[in-house]
PDB file of C-alpha atoms in Angstrom:
ATOM      1  CA  GLY H 287     -61.841  42.115-141.047  1.00  0.00           C
ATOM      2  CA  GLN H 288     -61.277  45.215-143.071  1.00  0.00           C
ATOM      3  CA  VAL H 289     -61.887  45.385-146.790  1.00  0.00           C
ATOM      4  CA  SER H 290     -58.971  46.807-148.765  1.00  0.00           C
ATOM      5  CA  ALA H 291     -59.366  49.851-150.984  1.00  0.00           C
ATOM      6  CA  GLN H 292     -58.522  47.676-153.994  1.00  0.00           C
ATOM      7  CA  ALA H 293     -61.237  45.150-153.122  1.00  0.00           C
ATOM      8  CA  MET H 294     -63.734  48.011-152.801  1.00  0.00           C
ATOM      9  CA  MET H 295     -62.673  49.288-156.220  1.00  0.00           C
ATOM     10  CA  TYR H 296     -63.154  45.821-157.705  1.00  0.00           C
ATOM     11  CA  ILE H 297     -66.672  45.644-156.262  1.00  0.00           C
ATOM     12  CA  VAL H 298     -67.561  49.127-157.566  1.00  0.00           C
ATOM     13  CA  MET H 299     -66.133  48.316-161.001  1.00  0.00           C
ATOM     14  CA  ILE H 300     -67.956  44.990-161.274  1.00  0.00           C
ATOM     15  CA  ASP H 301     -71.222  46.536-160.148  1.00  0.00           C
ATOM     16  CA  GLY H 302     -70.846  49.641-162.313  1.00  0.00           C
ATOM     17  CA  ARG H 303     -70.118  47.630-165.411  1.00  0.00           C
ATOM     18  CA  ALA H 304     -73.206  45.452-164.888  1.00  0.00           C
ATOM     19  CA  ARG H 305     -75.694  48.236-164.147  1.00  0.00           C
ATOM     20  CA  PRO H 306     -76.429  50.733-166.980  1.00  0.00           C
ATOM     21  CA  GLU H 307     -77.829  53.230-164.449  1.00  0.00           C
ATOM     22  CA  SER H 308     -74.465  53.421-162.665  1.00  0.00           C
ATOM     23  CA  PHE H 309     -72.588  56.706-162.992  1.00  0.00           C
ATOM     24  CA  TRP H 310     -69.492  54.661-163.924  1.00  0.00           C
ATOM     25  CA  HIS H 311     -71.171  52.379-166.487  1.00  0.00           C
ATOM     26  CA  PRO H 312     -70.267  54.363-169.643  1.00  0.00           C
ATOM     27  CA  TRP H 313     -66.580  54.416-168.698  1.00  0.00           C
ATOM     28  CA  LEU H 314     -66.457  50.816-167.477  1.00  0.00           C
ATOM     29  CA  ASN H 315     -68.247  49.621-170.595  1.00  0.00           C
ATOM     30  CA  PHE H 316     -65.265  50.726-172.717  1.00  0.00           C
ATOM     31  CA  ILE H 317     -62.756  48.659-170.748  1.00  0.00           C
ATOM     32  CA  PRO H 318     -61.763  45.376-172.427  1.00  0.00           C
ATOM     33  CA  GLU H 319     -63.475  42.208-171.216  1.00  0.00           C
ATOM     34  CA  SER H 320     -60.272  40.175-171.089  1.00  0.00           C
ATOM     35  CA  TYR H 321     -56.555  40.745-170.743  1.00  0.00           C
ATOM     36  CA  SER H 322     -53.327  39.041-171.650  1.00  0.00           C
ATOM     37  CA  ASP H 323     -51.444  39.479-168.393  1.00  0.00           C
ATOM     38  CA  PRO H 324     -50.171  36.312-166.667  1.00  0.00           C
ATOM     39  CA  LEU H 325     -53.211  36.045-164.368  1.00  0.00           C
ATOM     40  CA  TRP H 326     -55.202  35.123-167.470  1.00  0.00           C
ATOM     41  CA  TRP H 327     -52.754  32.406-168.507  1.00  0.00           C
ATOM     42  CA  SER H 328     -53.026  28.775-167.512  1.00  0.00           C
ATOM     43  CA  PRO H 329     -50.433  27.493-165.013  1.00  0.00           C
ATOM     44  CA  GLU H 330     -48.836  25.558-167.889  1.00  0.00           C
ATOM     45  CA  GLU H 331     -48.520  28.713-170.009  1.00  0.00           C
ATOM     46  CA  ARG H 332     -46.962  30.568-167.096  1.00  0.00           C
ATOM     47  CA  GLN H 333     -44.416  27.827-166.551  1.00  0.00           C
ATOM     48  CA  ARG H 334     -43.547  27.624-170.234  1.00  0.00           C
ATOM     49  CA  LEU H 335     -43.412  31.359-170.938  1.00  0.00           C
ATOM     50  CA  LEU H 336     -41.941  32.613-167.677  1.00  0.00           C
ATOM     51  CA  LEU H 337     -39.647  29.734-166.762  1.00  0.00           C
ATOM     52  CA  GLY H 338     -36.425  30.942-165.222  1.00  0.00           C
ATOM     53  CA  THR H 339     -37.799  34.314-164.169  1.00  0.00           C
ATOM     54  CA  GLN H 340     -39.166  35.714-160.942  1.00  0.00           C
ATOM     55  CA  LEU H 341     -42.431  36.376-162.770  1.00  0.00           C
ATOM     56  CA  VAL H 342     -43.512  32.729-162.396  1.00  0.00           C
ATOM     57  CA  HIS H 343     -43.567  33.210-158.628  1.00  0.00           C
ATOM     58  CA  ASP H 344     -44.964  36.740-158.777  1.00  0.00           C
ATOM     59  CA  ALA H 345     -47.917  35.666-160.934  1.00  0.00           C
ATOM     60  CA  ALA H 346     -48.681  32.742-158.614  1.00  0.00           C
ATOM     61  CA  ARG H 347     -48.501  35.066-155.602  1.00  0.00           C
ATOM     62  CA  HIS H 348     -50.819  37.637-157.221  1.00  0.00           C
ATOM     63  CA  GLU H 349     -53.287  34.919-158.141  1.00  0.00           C
ATOM     64  CA  ALA H 350     -53.275  33.525-154.594  1.00  0.00           C
ATOM     65  CA  GLN H 351     -53.736  37.017-153.121  1.00  0.00           C
ATOM     66  CA  LEU H 352     -56.648  37.732-155.446  1.00  0.00           C
ATOM     67  CA  HIS H 353     -58.266  34.427-154.513  1.00  0.00           C
ATOM     68  CA  ASP H 354     -57.784  35.188-150.795  1.00  0.00           C
ATOM     69  CA  VAL H 355     -59.351  38.649-151.122  1.00  0.00           C
ATOM     70  CA  TYR H 356     -62.258  37.245-153.118  1.00  0.00           C
ATOM     71  CA  SER H 357     -62.942  34.330-150.779  1.00  0.00           C
ATOM     72  CA  GLY H 358     -62.769  36.677-147.796  1.00  0.00           C
ATOM     73  CA  LEU H 359     -65.808  38.489-149.225  1.00  0.00           C
ATOM     74  CA  PHE H 360     -67.678  35.979-151.340  1.00  0.00           C
ATOM     75  CA  PRO H 361     -69.892  34.020-151.167  1.00  0.00           C
ATOM     76  CA  ALA H 362     -70.607  35.580-147.733  1.00  0.00           C
ATOM     77  CA  LEU H 363     -71.752  38.939-149.165  1.00  0.00           C
ATOM     78  CA  SER H 364     -73.850  37.221-151.835  1.00  0.00           C
ATOM     79  CA  ASN H 365     -75.455  34.971-149.246  1.00  0.00           C
ATOM     80  CA  GLU H 366     -76.157  37.862-146.870  1.00  0.00           C
ATOM     81  CA  HIS H 367     -77.256  40.428-149.488  1.00  0.00           C
ATOM     82  CA  PRO H 368     -78.064  38.665-152.769  1.00  0.00           C
ATOM     83  CA  ASP H 369     -79.933  41.744-154.014  1.00  0.00           C
ATOM     84  CA  LEU H 370     -76.787  43.894-153.720  1.00  0.00           C
ATOM     85  CA  PHE H 371     -74.188  41.217-154.503  1.00  0.00           C
ATOM     86  CA  PRO H 372     -75.745  38.756-156.960  1.00  0.00           C
ATOM     87  CA  PRO H 373     -73.539  35.649-157.046  1.00  0.00           C
ATOM     88  CA  GLU H 374     -73.682  35.456-160.833  1.00  0.00           C
ATOM     89  CA  ARG H 375     -72.158  38.963-161.030  1.00  0.00           C
ATOM     90  CA  PHE H 376     -69.561  38.771-158.263  1.00  0.00           C
ATOM     91  CA  THR H 377     -67.439  35.852-159.395  1.00  0.00           C
ATOM     92  CA  LEU H 378     -63.725  35.184-159.092  1.00  0.00           C
ATOM     93  CA  ALA H 379     -63.489  35.758-162.851  1.00  0.00           C
ATOM     94  CA  ALA H 380     -65.116  39.184-162.397  1.00  0.00           C
ATOM     95  CA  PHE H 381     -62.595  40.000-159.661  1.00  0.00           C
ATOM     96  CA  ARG H 382     -59.754  38.962-161.986  1.00  0.00           C
ATOM     97  CA  TRP H 383     -61.198  41.266-164.672  1.00  0.00           C
ATOM     98  CA  ALA H 384     -61.450  44.186-162.235  1.00  0.00           C
ATOM     99  CA  ARG H 385     -57.917  43.586-160.961  1.00  0.00           C
ATOM    100  CA  SER H 386     -56.475  43.580-164.480  1.00  0.00           C
ATOM    101  CA  ALA H 387     -58.552  46.575-165.549  1.00  0.00           C
ATOM    102  CA  LEU H 388     -57.489  48.581-162.520  1.00  0.00           C
ATOM    103  CA  SER H 389     -53.833  47.607-162.570  1.00  0.00           C
ATOM    104  CA  SER H 390     -53.526  48.354-166.298  1.00  0.00           C
ATOM    105  CA  ARG H 391     -54.899  51.858-165.777  1.00  0.00           C
ATOM    106  CA  SER H 392     -53.269  52.963-162.559  1.00  0.00           C
ATOM    107  CA  PHE H 393     -49.957  52.954-160.780  1.00  0.00           C
ATOM    108  CA  SER H 394     -48.635  53.672-157.334  1.00  0.00           C
ATOM    109  CA  VAL H 395     -45.619  55.759-156.489  1.00  0.00           C
TER     110      VAL H 395
END
């Protein structure tokens, strides 16, 4: 299958943040390590705080999509090329970080 542009960005961001020699490292190093958007909340927090809104469903959908994108790439890439995609670097949590970092700093028209 094809890898989406967003998934490629996540991989570049995760890698660039981890490797000081990366061109992108200085910029990525300034990005926060965690976020407060609903993907970082527990399912219970989402239910309690977003109950009665469409956002409960939207957050669940975004989380499922992120998990699907991640599991479509990993652990296969880490197993095939552990030198390029170390499993301890390319985690679902790292993908969540990259997704939040990217979405908080970009928009589509």
